[in-house]
Amino acid sequence: MSHPDVELTEETIFTWGAPPLKFGAGASDEVGFEMAGYGVKRVLIVTDPGIHALGAPQRIADNLRRYDIESEIFDGVHVEPTDDSMNKATEYARVQGPWDGFVAVGGGSAIDTAKAINLLTSHPGELMDYINKPIGKAKTPQGQLKPLIAIPTTAGTGSESTAMCVLDILSMKVKTGISHWRLRPTLAVIDPLLTMSLPPEVTAASGMDIVCHAVESYTARYYTTFDRKKPEERVTYCGSNPVSDLWCEKAMDLIARSFRTAVHEGDNLEARSNMMMAATFAGMGFGNSGVHIPHANAYPIAGMVKDYHPAGYPHEEPMVPHGQSVSLTAPEAFRFSFESAPERHLRAAELMDPRADKVNDSREQLPSVLVSLMRDIGIPNGIGGVGYTESDVPDLVPGTMKQQRLLATCPKTPTEDDIADILTKSVSNW
């Protein structure tokens, strides 16, 4: 027993949370019943123009009406949301409100926008008050938010099961986010039928987000290696832990079985279902454990895009889809973090591709599995594939270093030089 006067210096506590789930083909047709359980009368459905055109939001509105719930559809979500797009969405919701609850239908962009609307219409304040430090003030929401049901239409972000909301700050050309357990949706309704029409390029990019969520949080710094926190200092990301690990392992197993099939045979319901499940499982892992270098690098890679227009996405403006941006430096990032947890990196490689040949240098096992997957599904070849050259690296590094919340989760803390080296070696991956 420790002496009563001796303070513990290592962390002994981890936290884990996730919303209730309703999973399966046709689950989105039960939203009215679920929302009625919260006693709501007026709901805002938050979606983007592409998803609206496919008809799912209207079906949900009809379903809500059966339970005497009025709704309105807001389809102004910006794919890869910005502070500007979230402020406009919130303004719309404030003017048209009040609302008793929200339904988000779409990818991470729609779900994250709905989280921001819910936060900013439930509590006073501006976006910057709640955004993570050092960019914002990281204020804590003072009370409950309204019921939010999240219905993902891509197998990717896992935003339906996390307490994060991510956006671009246009003036600073950097991505950042808000992170607090109150942002977590009240219920995640996961209907694989909604992903059947996704183009292969979107399936591939969003699937790489799942891969990085699972592998980053599985290789994240173990929770007991952090300094002990006071109760009010606990953050959503607490490091890898026994509960998050289980979800990540299961997500990697599903990816190994179904990712390539979902990209190459989009009408395969079993593969689509497995990828939806993998996205949610990885969300339950990383949403508590945390992601690290690949995600930290992804923010400036997406935020400083020049002239890259990915196939399968809206073409109005250049963008690097989030799933692509996180994957481009992943092979090199895992070479860097390998020595901090070799057995974790090797286990991840084995789960992701049980049939992969063993390479001589064990540091190369996980990067080689990732590269072979990325080549098979048509991910661009490194940051060079989305328009960057070695001369851009000095401009990208500061954006990565601003993601201290993420870098703190890496078992081997990178310096600016380390990040520059990882980016330089990621100009091409093969």
Coordinates of C-alpha atoms in Angstrom, one line a residue:
M1 CA 0.0 0.0 0.0
S2 CA 1.2 3.5 -0.7
H3 CA 1.8 5.7 2.3
P4 CA -1.1 8.2 2.7
D5 CA 1.3 11.1 2.3
V6 CA 2.9 9.8 -0.9
E7 CA 1.3 11.1 -4.1
L8 CA 1.0 8.7 -7.0
T9 CA 2.8 10.1 -10.0
E10 CA 1.7 7.6 -12.7
E11 CA -1.8 7.5 -14.0
T12 CA -3.9 4.5 -12.7
I13 CA -7.2 5.5 -14.2
F14 CA -8.5 5.4 -17.8
T15 CA -11.9 6.5 -19.1
W16 CA -14.0 5.0 -21.8
G17 CA -17.4 6.0 -23.3
A18 CA -19.5 5.5 -26.3
P19 CA -23.2 6.1 -27.3
P20 CA -25.8 3.4 -27.6
L21 CA -25.9 1.9 -31.1
K22 CA -28.6 0.6 -33.4
F23 CA -27.0 -1.3 -36.2
G24 CA -28.2 -3.0 -39.3
A25 CA -29.8 -2.8 -42.8
G26 CA -32.9 -0.6 -42.5
A27 CA -32.0 0.8 -39.0
S28 CA -32.4 4.4 -40.3
D29 CA -36.1 3.8 -40.8
E30 CA -36.5 3.6 -37.0
V31 CA -35.3 7.1 -36.2
G32 CA -38.9 8.4 -35.5
F33 CA -39.5 5.8 -32.9
E34 CA -36.1 6.6 -31.2
M35 CA -36.5 10.4 -31.3
A36 CA -40.1 10.1 -29.9
G37 CA -38.5 8.5 -26.8
Y38 CA -36.9 11.9 -26.0
G39 CA -40.2 13.7 -26.0
V40 CA -39.1 16.0 -28.8
K41 CA -41.5 17.9 -31.1
R42 CA -39.2 19.8 -33.5
V43 CA -36.0 18.5 -35.0
L44 CA -33.3 19.9 -37.4
I45 CA -32.0 17.3 -39.8
V46 CA -28.4 18.3 -40.7
T47 CA -26.9 17.0 -44.0
D48 CA -25.0 18.0 -47.2
P49 CA -26.4 18.7 -50.7
G50 CA -25.0 15.4 -52.1
I51 CA -26.7 13.2 -49.4
H52 CA -29.9 15.3 -49.6
A53 CA -30.1 14.6 -53.4
L54 CA -29.9 10.8 -52.7
G55 CA -33.1 11.1 -50.6
A56 CA -32.2 9.7 -47.2
P57 CA -32.9 13.0 -45.2
Q58 CA -36.4 13.2 -46.7
R59 CA -37.1 9.6 -45.8
I60 CA -36.0 10.4 -42.2
A61 CA -38.2 13.5 -42.2
D62 CA -41.2 11.4 -43.3
N63 CA -40.4 8.8 -40.6
L64 CA -40.2 11.5 -37.9
R65 CA -43.6 12.9 -39.0
R66 CA -45.2 9.5 -38.3
Y67 CA -44.4 10.1 -34.7
D68 CA -45.7 13.7 -34.7
I69 CA -42.3 15.2 -34.8
E70 CA -41.9 18.2 -37.1
S71 CA -38.5 18.6 -38.8
E72 CA -36.7 20.8 -41.2
I73 CA -33.7 19.8 -43.4
F74 CA -30.6 21.9 -43.4
D75 CA -28.4 20.7 -46.3
G76 CA -25.7 23.4 -46.1
V77 CA -23.0 21.2 -44.6
H78 CA -19.6 21.8 -46.2
V79 CA -17.7 18.6 -46.9
E80 CA -14.6 19.0 -44.7
P81 CA -16.2 21.8 -42.6
T82 CA -14.6 25.1 -41.8
D83 CA -15.2 27.6 -39.0
D84 CA -17.1 29.7 -41.6
S85 CA -19.4 26.8 -42.7
M86 CA -20.1 25.8 -39.1
N87 CA -20.8 29.4 -38.0
K88 CA -23.3 29.7 -41.0
A89 CA -24.9 26.4 -40.0
T90 CA -25.2 27.5 -36.4
E91 CA -26.6 30.9 -37.4
Y92 CA -29.3 29.2 -39.5
A93 CA -30.2 26.9 -36.6
R94 CA -30.4 29.9 -34.2
V95 CA -32.6 31.9 -36.5
Q96 CA -34.9 29.0 -37.4
G97 CA -34.9 27.6 -33.8
P98 CA -35.5 26.6 -31.1
W99 CA -35.0 22.9 -31.7
D100 CA -35.6 20.1 -29.3
G101 CA -33.2 17.7 -31.0
F102 CA -31.0 17.1 -34.0
V103 CA -30.5 14.3 -36.6
A104 CA -27.2 14.2 -38.5
V105 CA -27.2 12.3 -41.8
G106 CA -24.0 12.1 -43.7
G107 CA -20.3 11.6 -43.3
G108 CA -18.2 13.0 -40.5
S109 CA -18.7 16.5 -42.0
A110 CA -22.5 16.4 -41.3
I111 CA -22.1 14.7 -37.9
D112 CA -19.4 17.1 -36.8
T113 CA -21.4 20.1 -38.0
A114 CA -24.5 18.9 -36.1
K115 CA -22.3 18.5 -32.9
A116 CA -21.2 22.1 -33.3
I117 CA -24.8 23.4 -33.9
N118 CA -26.0 21.4 -30.9
L119 CA -23.2 22.9 -28.7
L120 CA -23.6 26.5 -29.8
T121 CA -27.4 26.6 -29.8
S122 CA -27.6 24.8 -26.3
H123 CA -25.0 27.1 -24.7
P124 CA -23.9 30.7 -25.2
G125 CA -20.5 31.3 -26.8
E126 CA -18.6 31.3 -30.1
L127 CA -16.8 28.4 -31.8
M128 CA -13.4 29.7 -30.7
D129 CA -14.5 29.5 -27.0
Y130 CA -14.7 25.7 -27.2
I131 CA -12.0 24.9 -29.7
N132 CA -8.9 23.0 -28.4
K133 CA -6.0 25.0 -27.1
P134 CA -3.7 26.5 -28.2
I135 CA -5.9 27.7 -31.1
G136 CA -9.1 28.2 -29.0
K137 CA -10.0 28.5 -25.3
A138 CA -11.1 24.9 -24.8
K139 CA -14.1 26.0 -22.6
T140 CA -16.2 23.2 -21.1
P141 CA -19.9 23.0 -22.0
Q142 CA -21.6 23.8 -18.8
G143 CA -24.6 21.5 -19.1
Q144 CA -26.4 18.9 -21.2
L145 CA -26.9 19.3 -24.9
K146 CA -30.0 18.4 -26.9
P147 CA -30.6 14.8 -28.1
L148 CA -28.5 14.2 -31.3
I149 CA -29.0 11.0 -33.4
A150 CA -26.1 10.4 -35.8
I151 CA -26.7 8.4 -39.0
P152 CA -23.4 7.9 -40.9
T153 CA -23.5 7.5 -44.7
T154 CA -19.8 6.7 -45.0
A155 CA -17.8 4.0 -43.4
G156 CA -15.0 6.3 -42.1
T157 CA -14.8 8.9 -39.4
G158 CA -16.6 7.0 -36.7
S159 CA -17.9 10.4 -35.6
E160 CA -21.2 8.8 -34.7
S161 CA -19.4 7.2 -31.7
T162 CA -16.9 9.9 -30.7
A163 CA -16.9 13.1 -28.6
M164 CA -14.9 15.1 -31.3
C165 CA -15.8 17.6 -33.9
V166 CA -13.2 18.6 -36.5
L167 CA -13.0 21.7 -38.7
D168 CA -10.7 23.9 -40.7
I169 CA -9.9 27.4 -39.4
L170 CA -9.7 29.2 -42.7
S171 CA -7.7 32.2 -41.6
M172 CA -5.0 30.0 -40.0
K173 CA -5.0 27.3 -42.7
V174 CA -5.1 24.7 -40.0
K175 CA -7.5 22.0 -38.9
T176 CA -8.5 21.6 -35.3
G177 CA -11.4 20.5 -33.2
I178 CA -13.6 20.6 -30.2
S179 CA -13.3 17.6 -27.9
H180 CA -15.7 17.0 -24.9
W181 CA -17.7 14.0 -23.9
R182 CA -20.9 16.1 -24.0
L183 CA -20.6 16.3 -27.8
R184 CA -21.0 12.5 -28.2
P185 CA -24.2 11.7 -30.0
T186 CA -27.1 10.4 -27.9
L187 CA -27.5 7.5 -30.2
A188 CA -25.7 6.2 -33.3
V189 CA -28.0 4.6 -35.9
I190 CA -25.8 2.7 -38.4
D191 CA -27.5 1.5 -41.6
P192 CA -25.1 -0.1 -44.1
L193 CA -27.7 0.4 -46.9
L194 CA -26.9 4.1 -46.8
T195 CA -23.3 3.4 -48.0
M196 CA -24.1 1.2 -51.0
S197 CA -24.0 4.1 -53.5
L198 CA -20.6 5.5 -52.3
P199 CA -18.1 5.8 -55.2
P200 CA -15.0 3.6 -54.8
E201 CA -12.7 6.6 -54.3
V202 CA -14.8 7.8 -51.3
T203 CA -15.0 4.2 -50.0
A204 CA -11.2 4.0 -50.2
A205 CA -10.5 7.4 -48.6
S206 CA -12.9 7.0 -45.7
G207 CA -11.8 3.4 -45.2
M208 CA -8.2 4.7 -44.7
D209 CA -9.5 6.9 -41.9
I210 CA -10.7 3.8 -40.1
V211 CA -7.4 2.1 -40.7
C212 CA -5.5 5.0 -39.2
H213 CA -8.0 5.4 -36.3
A214 CA -7.5 1.7 -35.4
V215 CA -3.8 1.5 -35.8
E216 CA -2.9 4.9 -34.3
S217 CA -5.0 4.3 -31.2
Y218 CA -3.7 0.7 -30.9
T219 CA -0.1 2.0 -31.0
A220 CA -0.8 5.1 -28.8
R221 CA 1.0 5.8 -25.6
Y222 CA -0.3 3.4 -22.9
Y223 CA -2.6 5.2 -20.3
T224 CA -0.4 4.3 -17.3
T225 CA 2.6 6.1 -18.8
F226 CA 1.0 9.6 -18.4
D227 CA 1.4 11.8 -15.4
R228 CA -1.5 11.4 -12.9
K229 CA -4.4 13.8 -13.6
K230 CA -6.8 15.5 -11.2
P231 CA -10.5 14.6 -12.0
E232 CA -11.1 18.0 -13.6
E233 CA -8.1 17.6 -15.9
R234 CA -9.2 14.3 -17.5
V235 CA -9.4 14.6 -21.3
T236 CA -11.3 12.5 -23.8
Y237 CA -8.1 11.0 -25.1
C238 CA -6.4 9.0 -22.3
G239 CA -4.0 6.8 -24.2
S240 CA -4.3 3.1 -25.3
N241 CA -6.1 1.0 -22.7
P242 CA -7.6 -2.5 -22.4
V243 CA -11.1 -1.5 -23.5
S244 CA -10.1 0.7 -26.5
D245 CA -7.6 -2.1 -27.6
L246 CA -10.4 -4.6 -27.9
W247 CA -12.4 -2.4 -30.3
C248 CA -9.3 -1.5 -32.3
E249 CA -8.3 -5.2 -32.7
K250 CA -11.8 -6.1 -33.9
A251 CA -11.8 -3.1 -36.3
M252 CA -8.5 -4.2 -37.9
D253 CA -9.9 -7.8 -38.2
L254 CA -13.0 -6.5 -40.1
I255 CA -10.8 -4.3 -42.3
A256 CA -8.6 -7.2 -43.3
R257 CA -11.7 -9.2 -44.3
S258 CA -13.7 -6.6 -46.2
F259 CA -11.9 -3.3 -47.1
R260 CA -10.7 -4.3 -50.5
T261 CA -14.0 -5.9 -51.4
A262 CA -16.0 -2.8 -50.3
V263 CA -13.9 -0.7 -52.7
H264 CA -13.9 -3.1 -55.7
E265 CA -17.4 -4.5 -55.2
G266 CA -19.5 -1.6 -53.9
D267 CA -22.7 -3.6 -54.0
N268 CA -21.4 -6.3 -51.6
L269 CA -23.7 -5.8 -48.6
E270 CA -21.6 -8.0 -46.3
A271 CA -18.4 -6.0 -47.1
R272 CA -20.3 -2.7 -46.6
S273 CA -21.7 -3.9 -43.3
N274 CA -18.3 -5.0 -42.1
M275 CA -16.8 -1.6 -43.0
M276 CA -19.6 0.3 -41.2
M277 CA -19.0 -1.9 -38.2
A278 CA -15.2 -1.3 -38.4
A279 CA -15.7 2.4 -38.6
T280 CA -17.9 2.4 -35.4
F281 CA -15.6 0.0 -33.6
A282 CA -12.5 2.1 -34.4
G283 CA -14.4 5.2 -33.3
M284 CA -15.0 3.4 -29.9
G285 CA -11.3 2.8 -29.8
F286 CA -9.7 6.1 -30.9
G287 CA -12.5 8.2 -29.4
N288 CA -11.1 7.2 -26.0
S289 CA -7.5 6.2 -26.6
G290 CA -6.5 8.9 -29.1
V291 CA -4.8 9.2 -32.5
H292 CA -1.3 10.6 -33.0
I293 CA 1.2 11.5 -35.8
P294 CA -0.7 10.5 -39.0
H295 CA -3.7 12.6 -37.8
A296 CA -1.6 15.5 -36.6
N297 CA 0.1 15.6 -40.1
A298 CA -3.2 15.3 -41.8
Y299 CA -4.4 18.7 -40.5
P300 CA -1.9 20.9 -42.4
I301 CA -1.9 18.6 -45.4
A302 CA -5.7 19.2 -45.8
G303 CA -5.6 22.8 -44.6
M304 CA -2.9 24.0 -47.0
V305 CA -4.2 22.2 -50.1
K306 CA -3.2 23.9 -53.4
D307 CA -4.9 22.5 -56.5
Y308 CA -5.8 18.9 -55.8
H309 CA -9.3 17.7 -56.9
P310 CA -9.9 14.1 -55.8
A311 CA -12.1 11.9 -57.9
G312 CA -15.5 11.0 -56.4
Y313 CA -15.8 14.3 -54.3
P314 CA -17.5 17.7 -54.9
H315 CA -15.3 19.5 -57.5
E316 CA -16.0 23.2 -56.7
E317 CA -12.8 23.7 -54.7
P318 CA -9.5 21.9 -54.1
M319 CA -9.5 19.5 -51.1
V320 CA -7.6 16.6 -49.7
P321 CA -10.3 14.3 -48.2
H322 CA -9.6 13.6 -44.5
G323 CA -9.1 9.8 -45.1
Q324 CA -6.5 10.4 -47.7
S325 CA -4.7 13.1 -45.7
V326 CA -4.3 10.8 -42.6
S327 CA -3.0 7.9 -44.7
L328 CA -0.3 9.7 -46.7
T329 CA 2.3 9.9 -43.9
A330 CA 1.1 6.8 -41.9
P331 CA 3.7 4.3 -43.2
E332 CA 6.6 6.7 -42.3
A333 CA 4.9 7.7 -39.0
F334 CA 4.7 4.0 -37.9
R335 CA 8.4 3.5 -38.8
F336 CA 9.1 6.4 -36.4
S337 CA 7.0 5.1 -33.6
F338 CA 7.9 1.4 -34.0
E339 CA 10.6 1.2 -31.3
S340 CA 8.3 2.6 -28.7
A341 CA 6.0 -0.4 -28.9
P342 CA 7.3 -3.0 -31.4
E343 CA 4.9 -5.8 -30.4
R344 CA 1.9 -3.5 -30.9
H345 CA 3.1 -2.5 -34.4
L346 CA 3.7 -6.1 -35.4
R347 CA 0.3 -7.2 -34.0
A348 CA -1.4 -4.4 -35.9
A349 CA 0.3 -5.6 -39.2
E350 CA -0.8 -9.2 -38.5
L351 CA -4.4 -8.2 -37.8
M352 CA -4.6 -5.9 -40.9
D353 CA -3.2 -8.6 -43.2
P354 CA -2.8 -12.1 -41.7
R355 CA -1.4 -13.4 -45.0
A356 CA 1.3 -10.8 -45.6
D357 CA 4.8 -12.1 -46.0
K358 CA 7.1 -11.5 -43.1
V359 CA 9.7 -8.9 -44.0
N360 CA 13.3 -9.1 -42.7
D361 CA 13.3 -5.8 -40.9
S362 CA 10.4 -5.9 -38.4
R363 CA 10.2 -2.1 -38.5
E364 CA 9.0 -2.5 -42.1
Q365 CA 6.2 -5.0 -41.4
L366 CA 3.4 -2.5 -40.7
P367 CA 4.4 0.1 -43.3
S368 CA 4.6 -2.7 -46.0
V369 CA 1.1 -3.9 -45.1
L370 CA -0.3 -0.3 -45.3
V371 CA 1.5 0.5 -48.6
S372 CA 0.2 -2.7 -50.3
L373 CA -3.4 -1.9 -49.2
M374 CA -3.1 1.8 -50.3
R375 CA -1.8 0.7 -53.7
D376 CA -4.6 -1.8 -54.1
I377 CA -7.4 0.7 -53.4
G378 CA -5.9 3.7 -55.3
I379 CA -4.8 6.0 -52.6
P380 CA -2.4 8.8 -53.9
N381 CA 1.3 8.0 -53.6
G382 CA 2.4 10.1 -50.6
I383 CA 2.0 13.9 -50.1
G384 CA 3.5 14.3 -53.6
G385 CA 0.3 12.6 -55.0
V386 CA -1.8 15.5 -53.7
G387 CA 0.4 18.3 -54.9
Y388 CA 3.2 18.8 -52.3
T389 CA 6.9 18.7 -52.8
E390 CA 9.8 18.6 -50.5
S391 CA 10.0 22.4 -50.5
D392 CA 6.6 22.6 -48.9
V393 CA 7.7 20.6 -45.8
P394 CA 8.8 23.7 -43.8
D395 CA 5.4 25.2 -44.3
L396 CA 3.5 22.0 -43.2
V397 CA 5.5 21.4 -40.0
P398 CA 4.0 24.3 -37.8
G399 CA 0.5 23.0 -38.5
T400 CA 1.4 19.6 -37.2
M401 CA 3.1 21.0 -34.2
K402 CA -0.1 22.9 -33.3
Q403 CA -1.8 19.5 -32.7
Q404 CA -0.2 19.0 -29.3
R405 CA -3.3 17.2 -28.0
L406 CA -2.6 14.5 -30.6
L407 CA 1.1 14.5 -30.5
A408 CA 0.9 13.9 -26.7
T409 CA -0.7 10.6 -27.5
C410 CA 2.3 9.3 -29.5
P411 CA 4.4 6.9 -27.5
K412 CA 7.6 8.6 -28.8
T413 CA 7.1 12.3 -28.8
P414 CA 8.3 13.9 -32.1
T415 CA 10.3 17.1 -32.4
E416 CA 9.9 19.5 -35.3
D417 CA 12.8 17.8 -37.0
D418 CA 11.2 14.4 -36.6
I419 CA 8.0 15.7 -38.2
A420 CA 9.9 17.4 -41.1
D421 CA 11.7 14.0 -41.6
I422 CA 8.5 12.1 -41.7
L423 CA 6.9 14.5 -44.1
T424 CA 10.0 14.5 -46.4
K425 CA 10.1 10.7 -46.5
S426 CA 6.3 10.7 -47.3
V427 CA 6.6 12.8 -50.5
S428 CA 6.3 9.3 -52.1
N429 CA 5.5 6.1 -50.3
W430 CA 6.4 3.6 -53.1

